[in-house]
mmCIF file of C-alpha atoms in Angstrom:
data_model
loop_
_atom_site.group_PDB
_atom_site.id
_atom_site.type_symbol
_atom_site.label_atom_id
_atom_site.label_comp_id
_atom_site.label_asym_id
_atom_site.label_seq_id
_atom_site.Cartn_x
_atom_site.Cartn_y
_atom_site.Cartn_z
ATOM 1 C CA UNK A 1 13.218 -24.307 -11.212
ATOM 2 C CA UNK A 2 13.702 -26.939 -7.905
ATOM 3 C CA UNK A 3 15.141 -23.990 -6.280
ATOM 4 C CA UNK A 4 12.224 -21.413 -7.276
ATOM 5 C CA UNK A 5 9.776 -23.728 -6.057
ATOM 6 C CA UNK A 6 11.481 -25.203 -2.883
ATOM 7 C CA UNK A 7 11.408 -20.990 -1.887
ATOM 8 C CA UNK A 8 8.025 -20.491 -3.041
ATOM 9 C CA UNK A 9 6.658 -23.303 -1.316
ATOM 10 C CA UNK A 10 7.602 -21.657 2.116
ATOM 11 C CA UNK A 11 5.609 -18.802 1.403
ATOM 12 C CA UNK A 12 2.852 -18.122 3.817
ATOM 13 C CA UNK A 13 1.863 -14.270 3.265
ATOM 14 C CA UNK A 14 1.174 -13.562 -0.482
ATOM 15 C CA UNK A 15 1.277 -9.209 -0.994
ATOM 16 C CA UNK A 16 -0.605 -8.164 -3.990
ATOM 17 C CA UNK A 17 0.023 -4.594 -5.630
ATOM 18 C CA UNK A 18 -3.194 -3.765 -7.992
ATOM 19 C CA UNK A 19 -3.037 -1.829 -10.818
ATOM 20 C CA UNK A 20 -0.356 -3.763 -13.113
ATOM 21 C CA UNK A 21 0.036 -6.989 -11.043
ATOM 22 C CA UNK A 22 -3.458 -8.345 -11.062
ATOM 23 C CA UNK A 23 -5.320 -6.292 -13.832
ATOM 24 C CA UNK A 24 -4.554 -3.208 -16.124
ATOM 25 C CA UNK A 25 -7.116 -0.678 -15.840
ATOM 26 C CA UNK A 26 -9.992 -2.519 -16.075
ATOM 27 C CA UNK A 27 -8.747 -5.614 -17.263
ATOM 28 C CA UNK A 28 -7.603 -8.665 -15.366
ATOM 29 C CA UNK A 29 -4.102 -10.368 -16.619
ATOM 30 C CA UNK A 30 -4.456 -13.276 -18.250
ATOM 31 C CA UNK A 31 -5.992 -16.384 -16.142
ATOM 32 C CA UNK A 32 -5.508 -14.182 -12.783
ATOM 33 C CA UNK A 33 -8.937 -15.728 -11.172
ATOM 34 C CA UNK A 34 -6.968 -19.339 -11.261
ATOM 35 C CA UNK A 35 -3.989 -18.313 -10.297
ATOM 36 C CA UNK A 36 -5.036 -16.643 -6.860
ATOM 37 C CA UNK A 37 -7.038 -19.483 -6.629
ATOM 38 C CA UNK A 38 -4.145 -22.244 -6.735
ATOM 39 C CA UNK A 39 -2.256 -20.065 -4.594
ATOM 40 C CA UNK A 40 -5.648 -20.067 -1.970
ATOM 41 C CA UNK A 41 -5.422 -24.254 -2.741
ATOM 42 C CA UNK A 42 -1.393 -24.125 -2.078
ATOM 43 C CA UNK A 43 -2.229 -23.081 1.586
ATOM 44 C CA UNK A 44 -0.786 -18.937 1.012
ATOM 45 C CA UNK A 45 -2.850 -16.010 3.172
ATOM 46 C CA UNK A 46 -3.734 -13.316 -0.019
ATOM 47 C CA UNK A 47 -3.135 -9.873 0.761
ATOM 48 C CA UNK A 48 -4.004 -6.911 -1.749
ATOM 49 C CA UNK A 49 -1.540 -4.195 -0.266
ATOM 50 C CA UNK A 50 -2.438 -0.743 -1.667
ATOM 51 C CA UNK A 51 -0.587 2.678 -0.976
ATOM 52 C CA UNK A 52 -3.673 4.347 -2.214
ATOM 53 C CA UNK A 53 -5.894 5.643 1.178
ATOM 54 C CA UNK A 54 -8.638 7.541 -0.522
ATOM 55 C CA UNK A 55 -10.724 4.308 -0.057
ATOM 56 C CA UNK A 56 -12.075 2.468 3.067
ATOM 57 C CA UNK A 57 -11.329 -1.104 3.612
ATOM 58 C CA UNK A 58 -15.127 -1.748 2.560
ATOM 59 C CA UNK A 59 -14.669 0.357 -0.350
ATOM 60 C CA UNK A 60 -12.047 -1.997 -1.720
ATOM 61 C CA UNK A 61 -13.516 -4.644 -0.881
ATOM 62 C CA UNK A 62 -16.412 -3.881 -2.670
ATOM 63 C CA UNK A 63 -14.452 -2.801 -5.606
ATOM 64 C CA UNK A 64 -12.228 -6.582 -5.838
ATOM 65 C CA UNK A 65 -15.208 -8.411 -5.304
ATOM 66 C CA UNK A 66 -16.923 -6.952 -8.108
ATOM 67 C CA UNK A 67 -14.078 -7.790 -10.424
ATOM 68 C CA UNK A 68 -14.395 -11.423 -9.449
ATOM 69 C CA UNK A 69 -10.946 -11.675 -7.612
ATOM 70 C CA UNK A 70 -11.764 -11.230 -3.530
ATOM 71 C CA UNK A 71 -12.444 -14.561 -1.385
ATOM 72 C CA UNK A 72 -14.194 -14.199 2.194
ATOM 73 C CA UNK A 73 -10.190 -15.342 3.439
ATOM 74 C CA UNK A 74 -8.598 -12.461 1.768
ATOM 75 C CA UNK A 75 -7.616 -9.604 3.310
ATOM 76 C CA UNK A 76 -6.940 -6.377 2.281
ATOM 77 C CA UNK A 77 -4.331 -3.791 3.616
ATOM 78 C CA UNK A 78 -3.960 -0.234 2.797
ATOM 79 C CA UNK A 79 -1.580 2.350 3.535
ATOM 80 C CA UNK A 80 -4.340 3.893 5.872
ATOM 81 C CA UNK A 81 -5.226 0.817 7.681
ATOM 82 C CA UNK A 82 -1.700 0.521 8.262
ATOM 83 C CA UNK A 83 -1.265 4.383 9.466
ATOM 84 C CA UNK A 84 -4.187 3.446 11.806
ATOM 85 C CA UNK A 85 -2.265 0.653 13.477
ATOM 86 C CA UNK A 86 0.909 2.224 13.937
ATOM 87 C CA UNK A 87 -1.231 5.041 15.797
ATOM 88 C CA UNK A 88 -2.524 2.644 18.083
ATOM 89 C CA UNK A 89 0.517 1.296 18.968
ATOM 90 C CA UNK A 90 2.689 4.110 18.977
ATOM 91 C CA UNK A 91 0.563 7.068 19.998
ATOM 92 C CA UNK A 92 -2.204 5.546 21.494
ATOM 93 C CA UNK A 93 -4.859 8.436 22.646
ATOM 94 C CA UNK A 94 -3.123 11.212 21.046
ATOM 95 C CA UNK A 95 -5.089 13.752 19.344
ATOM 96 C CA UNK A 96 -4.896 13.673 15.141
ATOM 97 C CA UNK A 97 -5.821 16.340 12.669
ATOM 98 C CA UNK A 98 -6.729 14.221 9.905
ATOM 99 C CA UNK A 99 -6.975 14.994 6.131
ATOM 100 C CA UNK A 100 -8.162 12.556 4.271
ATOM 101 C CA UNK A 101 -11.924 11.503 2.519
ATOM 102 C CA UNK A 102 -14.899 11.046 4.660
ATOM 103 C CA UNK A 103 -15.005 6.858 4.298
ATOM 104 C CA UNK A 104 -11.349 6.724 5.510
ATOM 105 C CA UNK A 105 -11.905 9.029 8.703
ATOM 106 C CA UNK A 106 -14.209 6.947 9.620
ATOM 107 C CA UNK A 107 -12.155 3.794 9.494
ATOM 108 C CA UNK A 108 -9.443 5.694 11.820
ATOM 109 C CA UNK A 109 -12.732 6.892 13.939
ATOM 110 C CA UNK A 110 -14.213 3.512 14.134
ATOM 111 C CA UNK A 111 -10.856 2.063 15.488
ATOM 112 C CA UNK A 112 -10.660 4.735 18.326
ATOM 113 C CA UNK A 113 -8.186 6.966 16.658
ATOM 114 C CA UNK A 114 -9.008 10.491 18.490
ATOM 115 C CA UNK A 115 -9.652 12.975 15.608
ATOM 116 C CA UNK A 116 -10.335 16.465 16.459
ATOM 117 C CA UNK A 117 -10.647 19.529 14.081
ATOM 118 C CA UNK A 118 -8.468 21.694 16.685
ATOM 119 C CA UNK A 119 -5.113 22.780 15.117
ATOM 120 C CA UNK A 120 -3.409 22.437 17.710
ATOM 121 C CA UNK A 121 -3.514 18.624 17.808
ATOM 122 C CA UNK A 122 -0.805 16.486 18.842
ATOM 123 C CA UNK A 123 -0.321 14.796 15.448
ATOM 124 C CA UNK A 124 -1.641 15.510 11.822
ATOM 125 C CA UNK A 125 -1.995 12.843 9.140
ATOM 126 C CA UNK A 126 -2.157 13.062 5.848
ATOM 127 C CA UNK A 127 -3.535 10.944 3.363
ATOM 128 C CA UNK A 128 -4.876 10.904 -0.476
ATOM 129 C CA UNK A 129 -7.793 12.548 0.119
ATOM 130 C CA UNK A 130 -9.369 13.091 -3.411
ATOM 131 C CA UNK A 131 -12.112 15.971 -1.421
ATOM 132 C CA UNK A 132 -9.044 18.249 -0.793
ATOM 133 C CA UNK A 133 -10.056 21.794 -0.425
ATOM 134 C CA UNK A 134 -8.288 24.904 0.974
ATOM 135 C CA UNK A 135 -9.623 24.599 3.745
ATOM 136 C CA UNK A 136 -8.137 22.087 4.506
ATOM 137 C CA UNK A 137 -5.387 22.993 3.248
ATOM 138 C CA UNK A 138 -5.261 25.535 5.559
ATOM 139 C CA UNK A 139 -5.422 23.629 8.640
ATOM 140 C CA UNK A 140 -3.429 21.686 7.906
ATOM 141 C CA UNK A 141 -0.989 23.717 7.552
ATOM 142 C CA UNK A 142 -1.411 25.817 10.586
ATOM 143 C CA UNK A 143 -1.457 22.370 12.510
ATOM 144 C CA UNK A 144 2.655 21.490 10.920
ATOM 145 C CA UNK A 145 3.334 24.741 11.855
ATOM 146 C CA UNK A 146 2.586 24.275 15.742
ATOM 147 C CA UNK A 147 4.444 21.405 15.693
ATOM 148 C CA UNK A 148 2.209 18.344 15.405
ATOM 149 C CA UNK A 149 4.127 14.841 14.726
ATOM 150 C CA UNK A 150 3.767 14.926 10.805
ATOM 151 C CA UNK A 151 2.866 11.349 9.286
ATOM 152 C CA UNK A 152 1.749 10.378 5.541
ATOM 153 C CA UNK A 153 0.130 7.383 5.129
ATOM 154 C CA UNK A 154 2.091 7.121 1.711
ATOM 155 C CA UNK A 155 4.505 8.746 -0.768
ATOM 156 C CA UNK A 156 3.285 7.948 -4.034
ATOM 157 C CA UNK A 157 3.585 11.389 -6.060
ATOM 158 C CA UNK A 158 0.840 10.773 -8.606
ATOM 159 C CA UNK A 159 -1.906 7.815 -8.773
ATOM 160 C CA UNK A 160 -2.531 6.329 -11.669
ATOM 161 C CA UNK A 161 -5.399 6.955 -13.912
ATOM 162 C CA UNK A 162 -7.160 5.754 -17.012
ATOM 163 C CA UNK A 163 -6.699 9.468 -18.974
ATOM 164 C CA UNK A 164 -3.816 11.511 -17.154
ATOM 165 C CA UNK A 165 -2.346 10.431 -13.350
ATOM 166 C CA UNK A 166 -3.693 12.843 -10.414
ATOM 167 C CA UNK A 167 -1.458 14.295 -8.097
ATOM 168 C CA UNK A 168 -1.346 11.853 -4.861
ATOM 169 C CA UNK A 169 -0.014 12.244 -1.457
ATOM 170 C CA UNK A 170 3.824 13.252 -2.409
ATOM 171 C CA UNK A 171 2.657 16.252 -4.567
ATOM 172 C CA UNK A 172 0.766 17.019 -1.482
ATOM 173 C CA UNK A 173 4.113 16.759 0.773
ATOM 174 C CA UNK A 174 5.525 19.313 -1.789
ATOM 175 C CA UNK A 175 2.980 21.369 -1.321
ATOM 176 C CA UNK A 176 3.288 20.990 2.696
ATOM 177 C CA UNK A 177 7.025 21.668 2.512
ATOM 178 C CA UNK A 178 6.845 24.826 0.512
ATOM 179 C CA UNK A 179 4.071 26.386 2.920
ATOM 180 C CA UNK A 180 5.461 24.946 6.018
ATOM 181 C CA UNK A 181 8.800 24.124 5.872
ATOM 182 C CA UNK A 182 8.656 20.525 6.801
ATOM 183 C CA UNK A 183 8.495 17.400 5.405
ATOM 184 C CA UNK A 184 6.843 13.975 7.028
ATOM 185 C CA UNK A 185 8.574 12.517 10.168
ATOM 186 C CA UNK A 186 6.924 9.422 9.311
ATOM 187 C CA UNK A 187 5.497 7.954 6.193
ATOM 188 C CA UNK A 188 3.707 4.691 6.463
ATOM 189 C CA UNK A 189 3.421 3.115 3.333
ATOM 190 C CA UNK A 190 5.799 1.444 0.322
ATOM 191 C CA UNK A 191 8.640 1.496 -0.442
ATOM 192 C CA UNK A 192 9.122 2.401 4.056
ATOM 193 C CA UNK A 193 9.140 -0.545 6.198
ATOM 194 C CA UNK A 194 6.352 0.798 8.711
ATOM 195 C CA UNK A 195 3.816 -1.122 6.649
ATOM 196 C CA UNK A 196 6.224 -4.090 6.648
ATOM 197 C CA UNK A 197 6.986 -4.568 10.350
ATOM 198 C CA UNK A 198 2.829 -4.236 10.898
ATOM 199 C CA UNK A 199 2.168 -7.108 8.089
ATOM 200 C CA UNK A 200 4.892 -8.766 10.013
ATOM 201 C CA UNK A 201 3.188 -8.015 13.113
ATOM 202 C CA UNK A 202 -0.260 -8.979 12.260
ATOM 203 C CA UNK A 203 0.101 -12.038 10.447
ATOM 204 C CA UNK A 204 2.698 -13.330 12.583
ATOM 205 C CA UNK A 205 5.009 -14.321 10.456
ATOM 206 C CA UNK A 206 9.088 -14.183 9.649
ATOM 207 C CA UNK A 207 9.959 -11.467 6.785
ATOM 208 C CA UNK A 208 11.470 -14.606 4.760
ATOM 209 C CA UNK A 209 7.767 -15.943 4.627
ATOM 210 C CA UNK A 210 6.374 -13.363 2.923
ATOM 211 C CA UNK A 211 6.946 -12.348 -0.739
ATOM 212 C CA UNK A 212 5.657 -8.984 -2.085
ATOM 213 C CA UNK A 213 4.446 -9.114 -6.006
ATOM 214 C CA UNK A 214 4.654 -5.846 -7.916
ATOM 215 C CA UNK A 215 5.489 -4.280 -10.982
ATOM 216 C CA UNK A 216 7.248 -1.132 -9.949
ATOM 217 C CA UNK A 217 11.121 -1.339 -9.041
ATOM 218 C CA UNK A 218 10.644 2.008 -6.560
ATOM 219 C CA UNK A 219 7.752 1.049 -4.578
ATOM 220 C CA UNK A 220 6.686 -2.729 -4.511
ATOM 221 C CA UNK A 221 9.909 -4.420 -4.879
ATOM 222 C CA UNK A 222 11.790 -1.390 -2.670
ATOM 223 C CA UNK A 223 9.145 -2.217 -0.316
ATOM 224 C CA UNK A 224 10.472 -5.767 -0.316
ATOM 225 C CA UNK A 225 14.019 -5.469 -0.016
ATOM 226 C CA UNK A 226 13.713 -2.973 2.386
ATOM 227 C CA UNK A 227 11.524 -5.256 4.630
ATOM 228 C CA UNK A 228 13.496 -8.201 4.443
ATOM 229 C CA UNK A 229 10.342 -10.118 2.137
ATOM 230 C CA UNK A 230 10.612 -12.045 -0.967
ATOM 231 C CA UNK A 231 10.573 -9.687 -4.012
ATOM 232 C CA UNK A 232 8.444 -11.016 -6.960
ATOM 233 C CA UNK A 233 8.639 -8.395 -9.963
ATOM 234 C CA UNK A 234 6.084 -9.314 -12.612
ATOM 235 C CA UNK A 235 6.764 -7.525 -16.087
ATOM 236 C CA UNK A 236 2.697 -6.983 -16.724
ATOM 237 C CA UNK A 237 2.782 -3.431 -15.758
ATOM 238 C CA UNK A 238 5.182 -0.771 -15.653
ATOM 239 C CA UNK A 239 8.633 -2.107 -15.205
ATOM 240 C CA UNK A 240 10.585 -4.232 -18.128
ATOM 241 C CA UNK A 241 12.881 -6.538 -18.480
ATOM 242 C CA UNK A 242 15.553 -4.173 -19.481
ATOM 243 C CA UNK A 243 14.551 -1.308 -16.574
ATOM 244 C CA UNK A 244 15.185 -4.049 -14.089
ATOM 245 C CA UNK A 245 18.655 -5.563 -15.607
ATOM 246 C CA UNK A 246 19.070 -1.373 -15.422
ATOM 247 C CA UNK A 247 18.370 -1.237 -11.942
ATOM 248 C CA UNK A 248 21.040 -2.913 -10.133
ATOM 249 C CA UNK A 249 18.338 -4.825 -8.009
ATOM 250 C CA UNK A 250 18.574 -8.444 -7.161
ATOM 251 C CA UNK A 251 15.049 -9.747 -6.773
ATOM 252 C CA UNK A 252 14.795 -12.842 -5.242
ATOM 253 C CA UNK A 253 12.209 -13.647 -8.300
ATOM 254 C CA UNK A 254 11.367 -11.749 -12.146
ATOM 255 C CA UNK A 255 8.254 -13.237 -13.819
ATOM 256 C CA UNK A 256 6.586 -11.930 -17.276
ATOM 257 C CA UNK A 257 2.783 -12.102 -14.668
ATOM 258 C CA UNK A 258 1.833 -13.320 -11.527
ATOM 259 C CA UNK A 259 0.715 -16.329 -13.232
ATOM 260 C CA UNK A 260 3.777 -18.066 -13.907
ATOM 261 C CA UNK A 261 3.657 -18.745 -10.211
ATOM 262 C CA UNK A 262 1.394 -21.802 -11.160
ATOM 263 C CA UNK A 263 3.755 -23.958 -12.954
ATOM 264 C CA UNK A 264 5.381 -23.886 -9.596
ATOM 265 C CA UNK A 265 3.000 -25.023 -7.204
#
């Protein structure tokens, strides 16, 4: 336990999947609102780190806050804010052909991405936009094949929903590849490390001070390992204990919720 909480203790950055880590469809796990609050006490930077980009940072924030769990001090991070920053630094000014909801082109508009509707733009990005139509389809497809840089904000093949799961951003890649021949040159968002060197990068912060908390092997705690963070695996949503002795992983922590973390701090 000494050693658990001597590792814990030099955590600065705190990641925070959603859906199975801090509630379960509409409910929050167990005493969540305490424990994010110790951790806030404890000195740690919260972080809710989503794949899903069908939502604008306001969007989410609107959505946390009215489930009682978002301080002013949080932040969150999606796989679209993320694709937005690695623009910017890598491909400053280039054109993009963006597909993606209305709220979430505005975010990469309103931090001086240069969108255009021409086909023949430079780079094309695709995220989970839930207003998906053929046309858009279309162009987006004639835009892969002139040759645009190809780059998904995430890979995530279905999203989670209350009834039946929706087809997400790697159905659409399936789609993409059978049309067009080609799959993403880049993809942004967990279990790749591009969202991992730009939490690095923004926060400031060594990889060994942050810890990512998840409940899925393949895209939180991948996410992780493959950034050099902590891995915290909670058992509250879709992975169990015997999936993860299955695995072959070795997480640097396995908890039955993320609030076993307070009997540590």
């Amino acid at each position: 336990m000494n050693d658990i909480k001597k590792m814990l203790n030099k955590i600065k950055i705190v990641l925070l999947d959603l859906d199975g880590t801090i509630y379960l469809g509409d409910k929050l796990i167990g005493d969540v609102v305490n424990t994010l609050s110790l951790l806030r006490s404890a000195g740690k930077k919260l972080v809710y780190l989503t794949n899903n980009s069908s939502r604008s940072d306001e969007e989410y924030r609107k959505k946390l806050n009215a489930r009682g769990i978002l301080d002013e001090n949080d932040d969150v991070y999606t796989s679209a804010r993320a694709t937005i920053e690695f623009l910017n630094a890598e491909h400053k000014g280039a054109s993009v052909f963006f597909v993606g909801t209305d709220a979430v082109k505005k975010d990469f508009s309103d931090a001086g991405v240069k969108l255009t509707d021409e086909h023949h733009a430079e780079i094309a990005v695709l995220s989970y936009d839930v207003t998906l139509d053929f046309a858009k389809i279309r162009a987006f497809d004639i835009a892969l094949k002139r040759g645009a840089l190809y780059v998904a904000t995430h890979p995530d093949a279905v999203c989670p929903a209350e009834d039946y799961s929706m087809p997400d951003v790697g159905s659409f890649i399936e789609m993409f590849k059978k049309s067009s021949g080609r799959e993403p040159d880049v993809i942004i968002g967990k279990p790749y490390n591009g969202m991992g060197r730009a939490v690095v990068s923004r926060y400031k912060v060594n990889p060994e001070e942050v810890v990512m908390v998840g409940d899925r092997l393949y895209t939180d705690m991948a996410f992780a390992v493959n950034s050099g963070f902590k891995s915290m695996l909670v058992l509250s949503g879709e992975t169990t204990k015997e999936m993860y002795d299955q695995s072959g992983m070795n997480l640097t922590v396995v908890f039955d919720s993320v609030n076993d973390w307070a009997e540590y701090l």
